Amino acid sequence: MDEIKTIGILTGGGDSPATNAIIRAAYVKAKNYKYKVVGIKNGWDGLVNGNAVELKREHVSGILDRGGTILGSARINPFKIENGVEMVKENIKKFSIDSIICIGGEDTNIIMHRLSQYNIKGVGVPQTIDNDINFNDYSVGFDSAVEIATDAIDKLHTTASSHHRIMILEVMGREAGWIALYSGVAGGADLILIPEVPFDYDYVVDVIEKRRERGKDYSIIVIAEGARPEIKNTHIEVKPGLSNIAPAQLGGIGNIIAKEIEKRTGYETRVTVLGHLQRGGRPTAFDRILATRIGIKAVDLTHEGKFDFMVCFEGNIIKAEPMEKVLSNSKPMDLDLYEMSRIFY
Ligand code: F6P
């Protein structure tokens, strides 16, 4: 194997708390191996446009508890840019990068996997609040997003009960319902709606009415942005992605379901779209520890020459799986937990 002298670190796709904790851990471990470390700016855009800088210890000092990513992020796909792959190869040579630590969600890591076909070495790191990366019980950022959404549910309970209203909380997750499910269970939501189980409006109304019969004249409904009613060809406004990789921007289902509930029940209904608050702020301790373990493992895999592998986290064990195996299917939803959550309705 060619000797590794310089590793490049990039952070792509949706940022999250604890992304910086990964960078910090990877940097320190790389220095143990006497590697030079290059910070690639703004995800894959940094290698398309040659925007990178050598990282020094002071760059990663004091960032463990800081949300976001010091390297910046973007949703850029070299495979969708004319000569994009060639530009990446040229800049890898320009910065003498021997291997890449690719931090991000599925979209970012699929690019890393595809580039391995062009003999570009790298290791994948699962970081996304969506928590939809296979063979990862938790991806970095998910626990922090759940904490934020759970706190929002706690806050909504008091105002919902004061005004006897139905409160809808729309959370992120793209096509996955993990944030909705975990925060809904943690926050004691009265109904949790996720993309993996299309919902029925009659059932939604029935849950609300049954609560009223029990004297609860308010309800909290957590809905994932990708959730959809069973009604066929329901048109949900989906804004096309602006950049060349950003998938269509989801959002809006909360207002749609609120209108339908008010129409069917006559009960005052309000909507809170949590949006990018789930992506910001300080990481939880859990995420900091996970990020540290994962960042170190990514550099160890690089040192061992295990390229085109993804760092994974299952059963509290940090391990590695081939990227092909990880990325060929999204992580299946925990429908047992979903069913368990329904006994409280
Ligand atoms: O993938 C993370 C995520 O936060 C999704 O949950 C959400 O739908 C999307 O990113 C938002 O994308 P952007 O930050 O580009 O608006």
PDB file of N, CA and C in Angstrom, residues 120-189:
ATOM      1  N   ILE A 120      -9.556   6.893  -5.832  1.00  0.00           N
ATOM      2  CA  ILE A 120      -9.471   7.947  -4.806  1.00  0.00           C
ATOM      3  C   ILE A 120      -9.790   7.290  -3.466  1.00  0.00           C
ATOM      4  N   LYS A 121      -8.819   7.293  -2.579  1.00  0.00           N
ATOM      5  CA  LYS A 121      -8.959   6.575  -1.305  1.00  0.00           C
ATOM      6  C   LYS A 121      -9.721   7.417  -0.281  1.00  0.00           C
ATOM      7  N   GLY A 122     -10.541   6.732   0.507  1.00  0.00           N
ATOM      8  CA  GLY A 122     -11.240   7.441   1.568  1.00  0.00           C
ATOM      9  C   GLY A 122     -12.003   6.506   2.476  1.00  0.00           C
ATOM     10  N   VAL A 123     -12.425   7.069   3.604  1.00  0.00           N
ATOM     11  CA  VAL A 123     -13.211   6.342   4.605  1.00  0.00           C
ATOM     12  C   VAL A 123     -14.450   7.175   4.904  1.00  0.00           C
ATOM     13  N   GLY A 124     -15.605   6.508   5.021  1.00  0.00           N
ATOM     14  CA  GLY A 124     -16.864   7.217   5.274  1.00  0.00           C
ATOM     15  C   GLY A 124     -17.156   7.329   6.767  1.00  0.00           C
ATOM     16  N   VAL A 125     -17.736   8.456   7.147  1.00  0.00           N
ATOM     17  CA  VAL A 125     -18.114   8.711   8.545  1.00  0.00           C
ATOM     18  C   VAL A 125     -19.585   9.129   8.587  1.00  0.00           C
ATOM     19  N   PRO A 126     -20.414   8.402   9.353  1.00  0.00           N
ATOM     20  CA  PRO A 126     -21.878   8.665   9.357  1.00  0.00           C
ATOM     21  C   PRO A 126     -22.253   9.848  10.248  1.00  0.00           C
ATOM     22  N   GLN A 127     -22.568  10.959   9.592  1.00  0.00           N
ATOM     23  CA  GLN A 127     -22.986  12.142  10.363  1.00  0.00           C
ATOM     24  C   GLN A 127     -24.217  12.726   9.685  1.00  0.00           C
ATOM     25  N   THR A 128     -25.363  12.631  10.313  1.00  0.00           N
ATOM     26  CA  THR A 128     -26.600  13.241   9.818  1.00  0.00           C
ATOM     27  C   THR A 128     -27.658  13.166  10.901  1.00  0.00           C
ATOM     28  N   ILE A 129     -28.422  14.230  11.054  1.00  0.00           N
ATOM     29  CA  ILE A 129     -29.485  14.192  12.075  1.00  0.00           C
ATOM     30  C   ILE A 129     -30.568  13.206  11.666  1.00  0.00           C
ATOM     31  N   ASP A 130     -30.622  12.860  10.374  1.00  0.00           N
ATOM     32  CA  ASP A 130     -31.697  11.976   9.888  1.00  0.00           C
ATOM     33  C   ASP A 130     -31.589  10.560  10.440  1.00  0.00           C
ATOM     34  N   ASN A 131     -30.363  10.152  10.794  1.00  0.00           N
ATOM     35  CA  ASN A 131     -30.141   8.823  11.395  1.00  0.00           C
ATOM     36  C   ASN A 131     -30.555   7.694  10.453  1.00  0.00           C
ATOM     37  N   ASP A 132     -30.400   7.913   9.158  1.00  0.00           N
ATOM     38  CA  ASP A 132     -30.898   6.935   8.173  1.00  0.00           C
ATOM     39  C   ASP A 132     -29.780   6.148   7.504  1.00  0.00           C
ATOM     40  N   ILE A 133     -28.620   6.086   8.125  1.00  0.00           N
ATOM     41  CA  ILE A 133     -27.493   5.351   7.534  1.00  0.00           C
ATOM     42  C   ILE A 133     -27.440   3.942   8.124  1.00  0.00           C
ATOM     43  N   ASN A 134     -27.515   2.970   7.253  1.00  0.00           N
ATOM     44  CA  ASN A 134     -27.596   1.578   7.677  1.00  0.00           C
ATOM     45  C   ASN A 134     -26.413   1.177   8.554  1.00  0.00           C
ATOM     46  N   PHE A 135     -26.626   0.174   9.412  1.00  0.00           N
ATOM     47  CA  PHE A 135     -25.596  -0.355  10.300  1.00  0.00           C
ATOM     48  C   PHE A 135     -25.088   0.684  11.287  1.00  0.00           C
ATOM     49  N   ASN A 136     -25.910   1.680  11.543  1.00  0.00           N
ATOM     50  CA  ASN A 136     -25.609   2.700  12.557  1.00  0.00           C
ATOM     51  C   ASN A 136     -26.824   2.903  13.436  1.00  0.00           C
ATOM     52  N   ASP A 137     -26.731   2.445  14.698  1.00  0.00           N
ATOM     53  CA  ASP A 137     -27.849   2.680  15.625  1.00  0.00           C
ATOM     54  C   ASP A 137     -28.093   4.179  15.753  1.00  0.00           C
ATOM     55  N   TYR A 138     -26.997   4.907  15.821  1.00  0.00           N
ATOM     56  CA  TYR A 138     -27.074   6.384  15.882  1.00  0.00           C
ATOM     57  C   TYR A 138     -26.047   6.937  14.904  1.00  0.00           C
ATOM     58  N   SER A 139     -26.424   7.927  14.126  1.00  0.00           N
ATOM     59  CA  SER A 139     -25.410   8.667  13.373  1.00  0.00           C
ATOM     60  C   SER A 139     -25.151   9.958  14.153  1.00  0.00           C
ATOM     61  N   VAL A 140     -23.961  10.503  13.982  1.00  0.00           N
ATOM     62  CA  VAL A 140     -23.588  11.695  14.747  1.00  0.00           C
ATOM     63  C   VAL A 140     -24.540  12.839  14.407  1.00  0.00           C
ATOM     64  N   GLY A 141     -25.090  13.451  15.433  1.00  0.00           N
ATOM     65  CA  GLY A 141     -26.012  14.589  15.259  1.00  0.00           C
ATOM     66  C   GLY A 141     -27.442  14.229  15.595  1.00  0.00           C
ATOM     67  N   PHE A 142     -27.749  12.939  15.499  1.00  0.00           N
ATOM     68  CA  PHE A 142     -29.137  12.503  15.726  1.00  0.00           C
ATOM     69  C   PHE A 142     -29.565  12.748  17.167  1.00  0.00           C
ATOM     70  N   ASP A 143     -28.736  12.340  18.128  1.00  0.00           N
ATOM     71  CA  ASP A 143     -29.131  12.504  19.538  1.00  0.00           C
ATOM     72  C   ASP A 143     -29.354  13.978  19.875  1.00  0.00           C
ATOM     73  N   SER A 144     -28.524  14.833  19.321  1.00  0.00           N
ATOM     74  CA  SER A 144     -28.674  16.275  19.589  1.00  0.00           C
ATOM     75  C   SER A 144     -29.975  16.811  18.993  1.00  0.00           C
ATOM     76  N   ALA A 145     -30.319  16.335  17.802  1.00  0.00           N
ATOM     77  CA  ALA A 145     -31.571  16.778  17.166  1.00  0.00           C
ATOM     78  C   ALA A 145     -32.774  16.282  17.956  1.00  0.00           C
ATOM     79  N   VAL A 146     -32.692  15.056  18.465  1.00  0.00           N
ATOM     80  CA  VAL A 146     -33.799  14.502  19.260  1.00  0.00           C
ATOM     81  C   VAL A 146     -33.971  15.309  20.543  1.00  0.00           C
ATOM     82  N   GLU A 147     -32.841  15.718  21.125  1.00  0.00           N
ATOM     83  CA  GLU A 147     -32.905  16.526  22.361  1.00  0.00           C
ATOM     84  C   GLU A 147     -33.637  17.838  22.100  1.00  0.00           C
ATOM     85  N   ILE A 148     -33.326  18.461  20.968  1.00  0.00           N
ATOM     86  CA  ILE A 148     -33.956  19.750  20.616  1.00  0.00           C
ATOM     87  C   ILE A 148     -35.455  19.563  20.371  1.00  0.00           C
ATOM     88  N   ALA A 149     -35.800  18.507  19.627  1.00  0.00           N
ATOM     89  CA  ALA A 149     -37.217  18.260  19.315  1.00  0.00           C
ATOM     90  C   ALA A 149     -37.988  17.873  20.573  1.00  0.00           C
ATOM     91  N   THR A 150     -37.367  17.106  21.451  1.00  0.00           N
ATOM     92  CA  THR A 150     -38.038  16.703  22.702  1.00  0.00           C
ATOM     93  C   THR A 150     -38.309  17.914  23.583  1.00  0.00           C
ATOM     94  N   ASP A 151     -37.337  18.816  23.630  1.00  0.00           N
ATOM     95  CA  ASP A 151     -37.519  20.046  24.420  1.00  0.00           C
ATOM     96  C   ASP A 151     -38.682  20.864  23.853  1.00  0.00           C
ATOM     97  N   ALA A 152     -38.795  20.873  22.520  1.00  0.00           N
ATOM     98  CA  ALA A 152     -39.901  21.604  21.876  1.00  0.00           C
ATOM     99  C   ALA A 152     -41.243  20.987  22.252  1.00  0.00           C
ATOM    100  N   ILE A 153     -41.310  19.671  22.280  1.00  0.00           N
ATOM    101  CA  ILE A 153     -42.561  18.988  22.657  1.00  0.00           C
ATOM    102  C   ILE A 153     -42.927  19.324  24.105  1.00  0.00           C
ATOM    103  N   ASP A 154     -41.921  19.283  24.977  1.00  0.00           N
ATOM    104  CA  ASP A 154     -42.174  19.643  26.395  1.00  0.00           C
ATOM    105  C   ASP A 154     -42.775  21.048  26.469  1.00  0.00           C
ATOM    106  N   LYS A 155     -42.221  21.965  25.710  1.00  0.00           N
ATOM    107  CA  LYS A 155     -42.710  23.349  25.746  1.00  0.00           C
ATOM    108  C   LYS A 155     -44.122  23.450  25.173  1.00  0.00           C
ATOM    109  N   LEU A 156     -44.403  22.665  24.143  1.00  0.00           N
ATOM    110  CA  LEU A 156     -45.722  22.761  23.505  1.00  0.00           C
ATOM    111  C   LEU A 156     -46.838  22.224  24.407  1.00  0.00           C
ATOM    112  N   HIS A 157     -46.484  21.304  25.301  1.00  0.00           N
ATOM    113  CA  HIS A 157     -47.515  20.718  26.174  1.00  0.00           C
ATOM    114  C   HIS A 157     -48.213  21.804  26.989  1.00  0.00           C
ATOM    115  N   THR A 158     -47.434  22.746  27.539  1.00  0.00           N
ATOM    116  CA  THR A 158     -48.048  23.728  28.453  1.00  0.00           C
ATOM    117  C   THR A 158     -48.978  24.656  27.702  1.00  0.00           C
ATOM    118  N   THR A 159     -48.559  25.123  26.533  1.00  0.00           N
ATOM    119  CA  THR A 159     -49.439  26.069  25.812  1.00  0.00           C
ATOM    120  C   THR A 159     -50.617  25.345  25.185  1.00  0.00           C
ATOM    121  N   ALA A 160     -50.406  24.093  24.769  1.00  0.00           N
ATOM    122  CA  ALA A 160     -51.540  23.337  24.202  1.00  0.00           C
ATOM    123  C   ALA A 160     -52.627  23.143  25.252  1.00  0.00           C
ATOM    124  N   SER A 161     -52.213  22.790  26.464  1.00  0.00           N
ATOM    125  CA  SER A 161     -53.221  22.533  27.504  1.00  0.00           C
ATOM    126  C   SER A 161     -53.865  23.844  27.968  1.00  0.00           C
ATOM    127  N   SER A 162     -53.093  24.924  27.935  1.00  0.00           N
ATOM    128  CA  SER A 162     -53.672  26.220  28.351  1.00  0.00           C
ATOM    129  C   SER A 162     -54.760  26.682  27.384  1.00  0.00           C
ATOM    130  N   HIS A 163     -54.539  26.424  26.103  1.00  0.00           N
ATOM    131  CA  HIS A 163     -55.482  26.910  25.082  1.00  0.00           C
ATOM    132  C   HIS A 163     -56.358  25.807  24.505  1.00  0.00           C
ATOM    133  N   HIS A 164     -56.262  24.605  25.065  1.00  0.00           N
ATOM    134  CA  HIS A 164     -57.121  23.497  24.623  1.00  0.00           C
ATOM    135  C   HIS A 164     -56.994  23.269  23.109  1.00  0.00           C
ATOM    136  N   ARG A 165     -55.767  23.240  22.628  1.00  0.00           N
ATOM    137  CA  ARG A 165     -55.536  23.169  21.177  1.00  0.00           C
ATOM    138  C   ARG A 165     -54.880  21.858  20.757  1.00  0.00           C
ATOM    139  N   ILE A 166     -54.936  21.607  19.457  1.00  0.00           N
ATOM    140  CA  ILE A 166     -54.141  20.543  18.839  1.00  0.00           C
ATOM    141  C   ILE A 166     -52.847  21.208  18.358  1.00  0.00           C
ATOM    142  N   MET A 167     -51.704  20.731  18.825  1.00  0.00           N
ATOM    143  CA  MET A 167     -50.413  21.291  18.423  1.00  0.00           C
ATOM    144  C   MET A 167     -49.698  20.291  17.514  1.00  0.00           C
ATOM    145  N   ILE A 168     -49.329  20.784  16.339  1.00  0.00           N
ATOM    146  CA  ILE A 168     -48.577  19.946  15.396  1.00  0.00           C
ATOM    147  C   ILE A 168     -47.115  20.392  15.431  1.00  0.00           C
ATOM    148  N   LEU A 169     -46.196  19.454  15.644  1.00  0.00           N
ATOM    149  CA  LEU A 169     -44.775  19.779  15.558  1.00  0.00           C
ATOM    150  C   LEU A 169     -44.192  19.037  14.359  1.00  0.00           C
ATOM    151  N   GLU A 170     -43.756  19.792  13.353  1.00  0.00           N
ATOM    152  CA  GLU A 170     -43.136  19.177  12.160  1.00  0.00           C
ATOM    153  C   GLU A 170     -41.626  19.139  12.361  1.00  0.00           C
ATOM    154  N   VAL A 171     -41.052  17.958  12.257  1.00  0.00           N
ATOM    155  CA  VAL A 171     -39.598  17.813  12.456  1.00  0.00           C
ATOM    156  C   VAL A 171     -38.927  17.324  11.175  1.00  0.00           C
ATOM    157  N   MET A 172     -37.597  17.435  11.145  1.00  0.00           N
ATOM    158  CA  MET A 172     -36.833  17.042   9.976  1.00  0.00           C
ATOM    159  C   MET A 172     -36.615  15.519   9.924  1.00  0.00           C
ATOM    160  N   GLY A 173     -35.829  15.083   8.961  1.00  0.00           N
ATOM    161  CA  GLY A 173     -35.548  13.663   8.819  1.00  0.00           C
ATOM    162  C   GLY A 173     -35.614  13.199   7.386  1.00  0.00           C
ATOM    163  N   ARG A 174     -35.970  14.123   6.511  1.00  0.00           N
ATOM    164  CA  ARG A 174     -36.132  13.822   5.078  1.00  0.00           C
ATOM    165  C   ARG A 174     -37.091  12.643   4.919  1.00  0.00           C
ATOM    166  N   GLU A 175     -36.697  11.540   4.344  1.00  0.00           N
ATOM    167  CA  GLU A 175     -37.655  10.433   4.149  1.00  0.00           C
ATOM    168  C   GLU A 175     -37.643   9.452   5.316  1.00  0.00           C
ATOM    169  N   ALA A 176     -36.925   9.804   6.389  1.00  0.00           N
ATOM    170  CA  ALA A 176     -36.862   8.912   7.548  1.00  0.00           C
ATOM    171  C   ALA A 176     -37.587   9.545   8.732  1.00  0.00           C
ATOM    172  N   GLY A 177     -38.197   8.703   9.552  1.00  0.00           N
ATOM    173  CA  GLY A 177     -39.006   9.196  10.668  1.00  0.00           C
ATOM    174  C   GLY A 177     -38.347   9.078  12.033  1.00  0.00           C
ATOM    175  N   TRP A 178     -37.016   8.910  12.071  1.00  0.00           N
ATOM    176  CA  TRP A 178     -36.329   8.655  13.338  1.00  0.00           C
ATOM    177  C   TRP A 178     -36.457   9.803  14.326  1.00  0.00           C
ATOM    178  N   ILE A 179     -36.293  11.028  13.874  1.00  0.00           N
ATOM    179  CA  ILE A 179     -36.379  12.161  14.821  1.00  0.00           C
ATOM    180  C   ILE A 179     -37.790  12.244  15.385  1.00  0.00           C
ATOM    181  N   ALA A 180     -38.784  12.071  14.513  1.00  0.00           N
ATOM    182  CA  ALA A 180     -40.180  12.126  14.973  1.00  0.00           C
ATOM    183  C   ALA A 180     -40.453  11.024  15.984  1.00  0.00           C
ATOM    184  N   LEU A 181     -39.989   9.814  15.677  1.00  0.00           N
ATOM    185  CA  LEU A 181     -40.274   8.682  16.568  1.00  0.00           C
ATOM    186  C   LEU A 181     -39.596   8.844  17.914  1.00  0.00           C
ATOM    187  N   TYR A 182     -38.302   9.115  17.903  1.00  0.00           N
ATOM    188  CA  TYR A 182     -37.571   9.207  19.182  1.00  0.00           C
ATOM    189  C   TYR A 182     -38.025  10.401  20.014  1.00  0.00           C
ATOM    190  N   SER A 183     -38.202  11.557  19.383  1.00  0.00           N
ATOM    191  CA  SER A 183     -38.626  12.729  20.171  1.00  0.00           C
ATOM    192  C   SER A 183     -40.078  12.578  20.594  1.00  0.00           C
ATOM    193  N   GLY A 184     -40.879  11.944  19.751  1.00  0.00           N
ATOM    194  CA  GLY A 184     -42.285  11.729  20.102  1.00  0.00           C
ATOM    195  C   GLY A 184     -42.421  10.838  21.317  1.00  0.00           C
ATOM    196  N   VAL A 185     -41.629   9.769  21.375  1.00  0.00           N
ATOM    197  CA  VAL A 185     -41.682   8.868  22.539  1.00  0.00           C
ATOM    198  C   VAL A 185     -41.124   9.580  23.769  1.00  0.00           C
ATOM    199  N   ALA A 186     -39.983  10.268  23.577  1.00  0.00           N
ATOM    200  CA  ALA A 186     -39.352  10.952  24.724  1.00  0.00           C
ATOM    201  C   ALA A 186     -40.224  12.086  25.255  1.00  0.00           C
ATOM    202  N   GLY A 187     -40.932  12.748  24.335  1.00  0.00           N
ATOM    203  CA  GLY A 187     -41.744  13.911  24.730  1.00  0.00           C
ATOM    204  C   GLY A 187     -43.180  13.563  25.075  1.00  0.00           C
ATOM    205  N   GLY A 188     -43.524  12.294  24.954  1.00  0.00           N
ATOM    206  CA  GLY A 188     -44.893  11.888  25.285  1.00  0.00           C
ATOM    207  C   GLY A 188     -45.914  12.449  24.318  1.00  0.00           C
ATOM    208  N   ALA A 189     -45.552  12.484  23.041  1.00  0.00           N
ATOM    209  CA  ALA A 189     -46.517  12.982  22.036  1.00  0.00           C
ATOM    210  C   ALA A 189     -47.747  12.080  22.022  1.00  0.00           C
TER     211      ALA A 189
END
